[in-house]
Coordinates of C-alpha atoms in Angstrom, one line a residue:
X1365 CA 68.0 70.9 57.9
X1366 CA 69.7 71.5 61.2
X1367 CA 73.5 71.8 60.6
X1368 CA 74.5 72.6 64.2
X1369 CA 74.0 69.7 66.5
X1370 CA 73.8 70.8 70.2
X1371 CA 76.9 68.8 70.9
X1372 CA 79.0 71.1 68.7
X1373 CA 80.5 73.7 70.9
X1374 CA 83.6 75.1 69.2
X1375 CA 82.9 76.7 65.9
X1376 CA 85.1 78.5 63.3
X1377 CA 83.4 81.3 61.2
X1378 CA 85.5 81.9 58.1
X1379 CA 85.0 85.2 56.3
X1380 CA 85.3 86.1 52.6
X1381 CA 87.9 88.8 51.7
X1382 CA 85.2 91.5 51.3
X1383 CA 84.1 94.1 53.8
X1384 CA 80.4 93.7 53.2
X1385 CA 80.4 89.9 53.2
X1386 CA 82.4 90.0 56.4
X1387 CA 80.0 92.3 58.3
X1388 CA 77.1 90.2 57.2
X1389 CA 78.6 86.9 58.3
X1390 CA 79.5 88.4 61.6
X1391 CA 75.8 88.1 62.3
X1392 CA 76.3 84.3 62.4
X1393 CA 79.3 84.6 64.7
X1394 CA 77.4 86.9 67.1
X1395 CA 74.4 84.7 67.3
X1396 CA 76.5 81.6 67.9
X1397 CA 78.4 83.5 70.6
X1398 CA 75.3 84.7 72.3
X1399 CA 74.0 81.0 72.3
X1400 CA 77.0 80.0 74.4
X1401 CA 79.2 78.6 71.6
X1402 CA 83.0 79.2 71.5
X1403 CA 83.4 81.2 68.3
X1404 CA 86.6 82.1 66.5
X1405 CA 86.4 84.4 63.5
X1406 CA 89.0 84.1 60.7
X1407 CA 89.1 87.2 58.5
X1408 CA 91.1 90.4 58.1
X1409 CA 88.3 93.0 58.0
X1410 CA 86.9 92.6 61.6
X1411 CA 90.5 92.7 62.8
X1412 CA 90.9 96.1 61.1
X1413 CA 87.8 97.2 63.0
X1414 CA 88.8 95.4 66.2
X1415 CA 87.9 98.3 68.5
X1416 CA 84.3 98.1 67.2
X1417 CA 84.2 94.3 67.8
X1418 CA 85.4 93.9 71.4
X1419 CA 83.8 90.5 72.2
X1420 CA 85.4 88.3 69.6
X1421 CA 88.4 86.1 69.1
X1422 CA 89.5 87.6 65.8
X1423 CA 92.3 85.9 63.8
X1424 CA 93.9 86.6 60.4
X1425 CA 92.4 85.2 57.2
X1426 CA 93.2 81.6 56.5
X1427 CA 95.9 80.7 54.2
X1428 CA 96.0 77.5 52.1
X1429 CA 99.3 76.2 53.5
X1430 CA 98.2 76.4 57.1
X1431 CA 94.4 76.2 57.0
X1432 CA 94.2 72.5 58.0
X1433 CA 96.2 73.1 61.1
X1434 CA 94.3 76.3 62.0
X1435 CA 90.9 74.5 61.8
X1436 CA 91.7 71.3 63.5
X1437 CA 90.6 72.5 66.9
X1438 CA 87.0 73.1 65.7
X1439 CA 84.0 70.8 65.5
X1440 CA 82.3 72.8 62.8
X1441 CA 83.4 75.4 60.2
X1442 CA 81.0 78.0 58.7
X1443 CA 81.6 80.0 55.6
X1444 CA 79.5 82.0 53.2
X1445 CA 80.7 81.2 49.6
X1446 CA 81.3 77.7 48.2
X1447 CA 85.0 77.2 47.5
X1448 CA 86.0 80.9 47.7
X1449 CA 88.5 82.0 48.5
X1450 CA 89.5 78.5 49.8
X1451 CA 87.9 75.1 49.3
X1452 CA 87.6 74.5 53.0
X1453 CA 86.5 70.9 52.7
X1454 CA 90.1 70.0 51.8
X1455 CA 91.0 71.2 55.3
X1456 CA 88.2 70.1 57.6
X1457 CA 85.6 67.3 57.6
X1458 CA 82.6 69.3 58.7
X1459 CA 82.2 72.5 56.7
X1460 CA 78.9 74.3 56.1
X1461 CA 78.6 76.7 53.2
X1462 CA 75.8 79.3 53.6
X1463 CA 75.3 79.5 49.9
X1464 CA 74.6 75.7 49.6
X1465 CA 71.7 76.1 52.0
X1466 CA 70.1 79.6 51.4
X1467 CA 69.1 81.1 48.1
X1468 CA 71.8 83.2 46.5
X1469 CA 69.2 85.5 45.0
X1470 CA 65.4 85.9 44.7
X1471 CA 62.6 88.4 44.8
X1472 CA 62.0 90.1 48.1
X1473 CA 65.2 88.7 49.7
X1474 CA 67.2 91.0 51.9
X1475 CA 70.5 89.3 52.7
X1476 CA 70.8 90.6 56.3
X1477 CA 67.4 89.2 57.2
X1478 CA 68.1 86.0 55.4
X1479 CA 71.2 85.5 57.4
X1480 CA 69.3 85.9 60.6
X1481 CA 66.7 83.3 59.3
X1482 CA 69.6 81.0 58.5
X1483 CA 70.6 81.2 62.2
X1484 CA 67.1 80.4 63.4
X1485 CA 66.2 77.7 60.9
X1486 CA 69.5 75.9 60.3
X1487 CA 71.6 76.6 63.3
X1488 CA 68.7 76.2 65.7
X1489 CA 69.2 79.6 67.3
X1490 CA 65.6 80.6 68.0
X1491 CA 66.4 84.0 69.4
X1492 CA 68.7 85.0 66.5
X1493 CA 68.8 88.7 65.4
X1494 CA 70.6 90.8 62.8
X1495 CA 73.0 92.0 65.5
X1496 CA 76.6 91.3 64.4
X1497 CA 78.4 92.4 67.5
X1498 CA 79.5 95.8 66.3
X1499 CA 79.6 98.1 69.3
X1500 CA 79.6 101.8 69.6
X1501 CA 82.9 103.0 71.1
X1502 CA 82.2 106.6 70.3
X1503 CA 78.6 107.2 71.4
X1504 CA 79.0 111.0 71.9
X1505 CA 80.2 111.4 68.4
X1506 CA 77.3 109.5 66.7
X1507 CA 76.1 111.8 63.8
X1508 CA 77.7 114.8 65.5
X1509 CA 78.1 116.3 62.0
X1510 CA 74.6 115.6 60.8
X1511 CA 75.1 117.8 57.7
X1512 CA 78.1 115.9 56.5
X1513 CA 77.5 113.6 53.6
X1514 CA 80.2 110.9 53.0
X1515 CA 80.5 110.1 49.3
X1516 CA 82.1 106.8 48.5
X1517 CA 82.6 106.5 44.7
X1518 CA 84.6 103.2 44.7
X1519 CA 83.7 99.6 44.3
X1520 CA 85.6 96.4 43.6
X1521 CA 84.1 96.1 40.0
X1522 CA 84.1 98.8 37.3
X1523 CA 80.6 97.7 36.4
X1524 CA 79.3 98.8 39.9
X1525 CA 80.7 102.3 39.7
X1526 CA 78.7 105.3 38.8
X1527 CA 80.5 107.8 36.6
X1528 CA 83.2 109.9 38.4
X1529 CA 82.0 113.1 36.8
X1530 CA 78.5 112.4 38.2
X1531 CA 79.9 112.0 41.7
X1532 CA 81.7 115.4 41.3
X1533 CA 78.5 117.0 40.1
X1534 CA 76.6 115.3 43.0
X1535 CA 79.2 116.8 45.5
X1536 CA 78.6 120.3 44.1
X1537 CA 74.8 119.9 44.2
X1538 CA 75.0 118.9 47.8
X1539 CA 77.2 121.9 48.6
X1540 CA 74.6 124.2 47.0
X1541 CA 71.9 122.7 49.3
X1542 CA 74.0 123.5 52.3
X1543 CA 75.5 120.0 53.0
X1544 CA 79.1 119.2 53.5
X1545 CA 80.2 116.5 51.0
X1546 CA 83.4 114.6 51.8
X1547 CA 84.8 111.9 49.4
X1548 CA 86.2 108.7 50.9
X1549 CA 88.5 106.5 48.7
X1550 CA 91.1 103.8 49.4
X1551 CA 94.7 104.8 49.7
X1552 CA 95.5 103.5 46.2
X1553 CA 92.9 105.9 44.8
X1554 CA 93.8 109.3 46.3
X1555 CA 95.8 110.3 43.3
X1556 CA 92.9 109.3 40.9
X1557 CA 90.5 111.6 42.8
X1558 CA 92.8 114.6 43.3
X1559 CA 91.1 116.3 40.3
X1560 CA 88.0 117.1 42.3
X1561 CA 89.8 119.2 44.8
X1562 CA 89.9 122.4 42.7
X1563 CA 86.1 122.3 42.7
X1564 CA 86.2 122.7 46.5
X1565 CA 85.5 119.1 47.3
X1566 CA 87.4 117.3 50.1
X1567 CA 89.2 113.9 49.7
X1568 CA 90.9 113.4 53.1
X1569 CA 93.4 110.7 53.8
X1570 CA 92.8 108.2 56.6
X1571 CA 95.4 106.0 58.4
X1572 CA 93.2 103.0 58.8
X1573 CA 89.8 101.4 58.2
X1574 CA 89.0 102.0 61.9
X1575 CA 89.6 105.7 61.3
X1576 CA 87.2 105.7 58.3
X1577 CA 84.6 104.0 60.5
X1578 CA 85.0 106.7 63.1
X1579 CA 84.6 109.4 60.4
X1580 CA 81.5 107.8 59.0
X1581 CA 80.0 107.3 62.4
X1582 CA 80.2 111.0 63.1
X1583 CA 78.7 111.9 59.8
X1584 CA 75.1 112.3 58.9
X1585 CA 74.7 110.4 55.7
X1586 CA 76.5 108.2 53.1
X1587 CA 76.0 108.1 49.4
X1588 CA 77.9 105.7 47.2
X1589 CA 78.2 102.7 44.9
X1590 CA 77.1 99.3 45.9
X1591 CA 80.0 98.4 48.2
X1592 CA 81.1 97.2 51.6
X1593 CA 81.5 100.8 52.9
X1594 CA 77.7 101.1 52.5
X1595 CA 77.2 98.1 54.8
X1596 CA 79.7 99.6 57.3
X1597 CA 77.9 102.9 57.3
X1598 CA 74.5 101.2 57.8
X1599 CA 76.0 99.0 60.6
X1600 CA 77.2 102.1 62.3
X1601 CA 73.7 103.6 62.2
X1602 CA 74.2 106.0 59.3
X1603 CA 71.4 106.3 56.7
X1604 CA 72.7 105.2 53.3
X1605 CA 71.9 105.7 49.6
X1606 CA 73.3 103.2 47.2
X1607 CA 73.6 103.8 43.5
X1608 CA 73.6 100.6 41.5
X1609 CA 73.4 99.3 38.0
X1610 CA 71.7 96.0 38.8
X1611 CA 68.4 96.5 40.7
X1612 CA 67.7 92.9 41.7
X1613 CA 71.1 92.4 43.2
X1614 CA 71.2 95.8 44.9
X1615 CA 67.9 95.3 46.5
X1616 CA 68.9 91.9 47.9
X1617 CA 72.3 93.1 49.2
X1618 CA 71.3 96.6 50.2
X1619 CA 72.5 97.9 53.6
X1620 CA 69.8 97.0 56.1
X1621 CA 70.9 97.8 59.6
X1622 CA 69.7 101.4 59.3
X1623 CA 67.5 103.4 57.0
X1624 CA 68.6 103.0 53.3
X1625 CA 67.5 103.5 49.7
X1626 CA 68.7 102.0 46.5
X1627 CA 68.6 103.8 43.2
X1628 CA 69.1 101.9 39.9
X1629 CA 68.0 102.1 36.3
X1630 CA 64.2 101.9 35.8
X1631 CA 64.5 100.0 32.6
X1632 CA 67.2 98.8 30.3
X1633 CA 66.0 95.8 28.2
X1634 CA 69.1 93.6 28.3
X1635 CA 72.0 93.0 30.6
X1636 CA 74.5 94.2 28.0
X1637 CA 72.7 97.5 27.6
X1638 CA 72.3 97.8 31.4
X1639 CA 76.0 97.3 32.1
X1640 CA 76.9 99.7 29.3
X1641 CA 74.5 102.6 29.8
X1642 CA 73.3 102.5 33.5
X1643 CA 75.6 105.3 34.5
X1644 CA 74.1 107.6 31.8
X1645 CA 70.5 106.9 32.7
X1646 CA 70.9 107.8 36.4
X1647 CA 71.3 111.6 36.5
X1648 CA 72.4 113.7 39.5
X1649 CA 68.9 115.1 39.8
X1650 CA 67.5 111.7 40.5
X1651 CA 70.1 110.9 43.1
X1652 CA 69.3 114.2 44.8
X1653 CA 65.6 113.3 44.8
X1654 CA 66.3 110.0 46.3
X1655 CA 68.5 111.6 48.9
X1656 CA 65.6 113.9 49.8
X1657 CA 63.3 110.9 50.3
X1658 CA 65.9 109.1 52.4
X1659 CA 66.2 112.2 54.7
X1660 CA 62.5 112.3 55.1
X1661 CA 62.1 108.7 56.1
X1662 CA 65.3 108.4 58.1
X1663 CA 64.4 111.2 60.5
X1664 CA 61.5 109.2 61.7
X1665 CA 63.5 106.0 62.2
X1666 CA 66.9 107.1 63.3
X1667 CA 68.2 106.0 66.7
X1668 CA 71.6 105.0 67.9
X1669 CA 71.5 101.3 67.0
X1670 CA 74.4 100.0 69.0
X1671 CA 75.1 99.4 72.6
X1672 CA 77.9 101.7 73.8
X1673 CA 81.1 100.4 75.3
X1674 CA 84.2 102.0 76.7
X1675 CA 87.0 102.6 74.2
X1676 CA 89.2 99.6 73.7
X1677 CA 92.3 98.7 71.7
X1678 CA 94.6 101.0 69.7
X1679 CA 93.8 101.8 66.1
X1680 CA 96.7 100.7 63.9
X1681 CA 97.6 101.5 60.4
X1682 CA 96.2 99.4 57.6
X1683 CA 96.9 101.6 54.6
X1684 CA 97.8 98.6 52.3
X1685 CA 94.4 97.1 52.7
X1686 CA 91.7 98.2 50.2
X1687 CA 88.6 99.6 51.9
X1688 CA 85.9 99.0 49.4
X1689 CA 83.5 96.0 49.2

């Protein structure tokens, strides 16, 4: 089913209010742009990363009261999730939801590759790739601190968070191995994580999501829960280790722009037991072993994945916006 007639030229790509989803759907926006379409992106996260997305018309997320007016100039509207956060079909006659066309889940599916396939098969873009338009504005800084391991212990859901005490133990284990662990949390979580500082673990504050991107881009590795920050790290070319409670979901949504591994419980017989006990059945030793495997494979695959561009735009503060997922 082809959903993008050749006569359609001006397309709106509407992003969900999640960092990971936004980075993934930017693949659609980039492939449409490279095919000669006039593309406008509605969503807050790319705007917070505007220096890294220099080639796009980036506009704020749609609001219910003004969505009809904002979309009236477009021939087609593309969005990932049916009816969330807005039911766009109330505001435009031609809306395509990615989730209505492509499988939400399934064995062997990697969401990033599936989105590129969507562009080829259903948008008619035969040369489509997984490039989402993120560009390297700091090439000389790429993995400059190769021994630094960014630890991201946050996620939008409590069920997707490994135990805080385990993250602290992981930080200490990494220090013993000669690495430099640094914890990254959103501004609303600094106070919650201050307790790890007496253990000699860093929890720096950042003025913006763009500043966090720069910090990750200059680091060697990222370890964290299933979250949008993992996608951002991968998009920036940083090898990523995800700790997850649900293996099928994590394998499908795993970061895939750069080398990555996913660690999850080997066996818990029911969803109830899995959600309750997965944090206990993934010890620090197993995460360290997975990290060693990631380092071994990543060293063979690493390369700066993004074209470099001159610095553009000024990074502004966005401290009120949550950074995870």
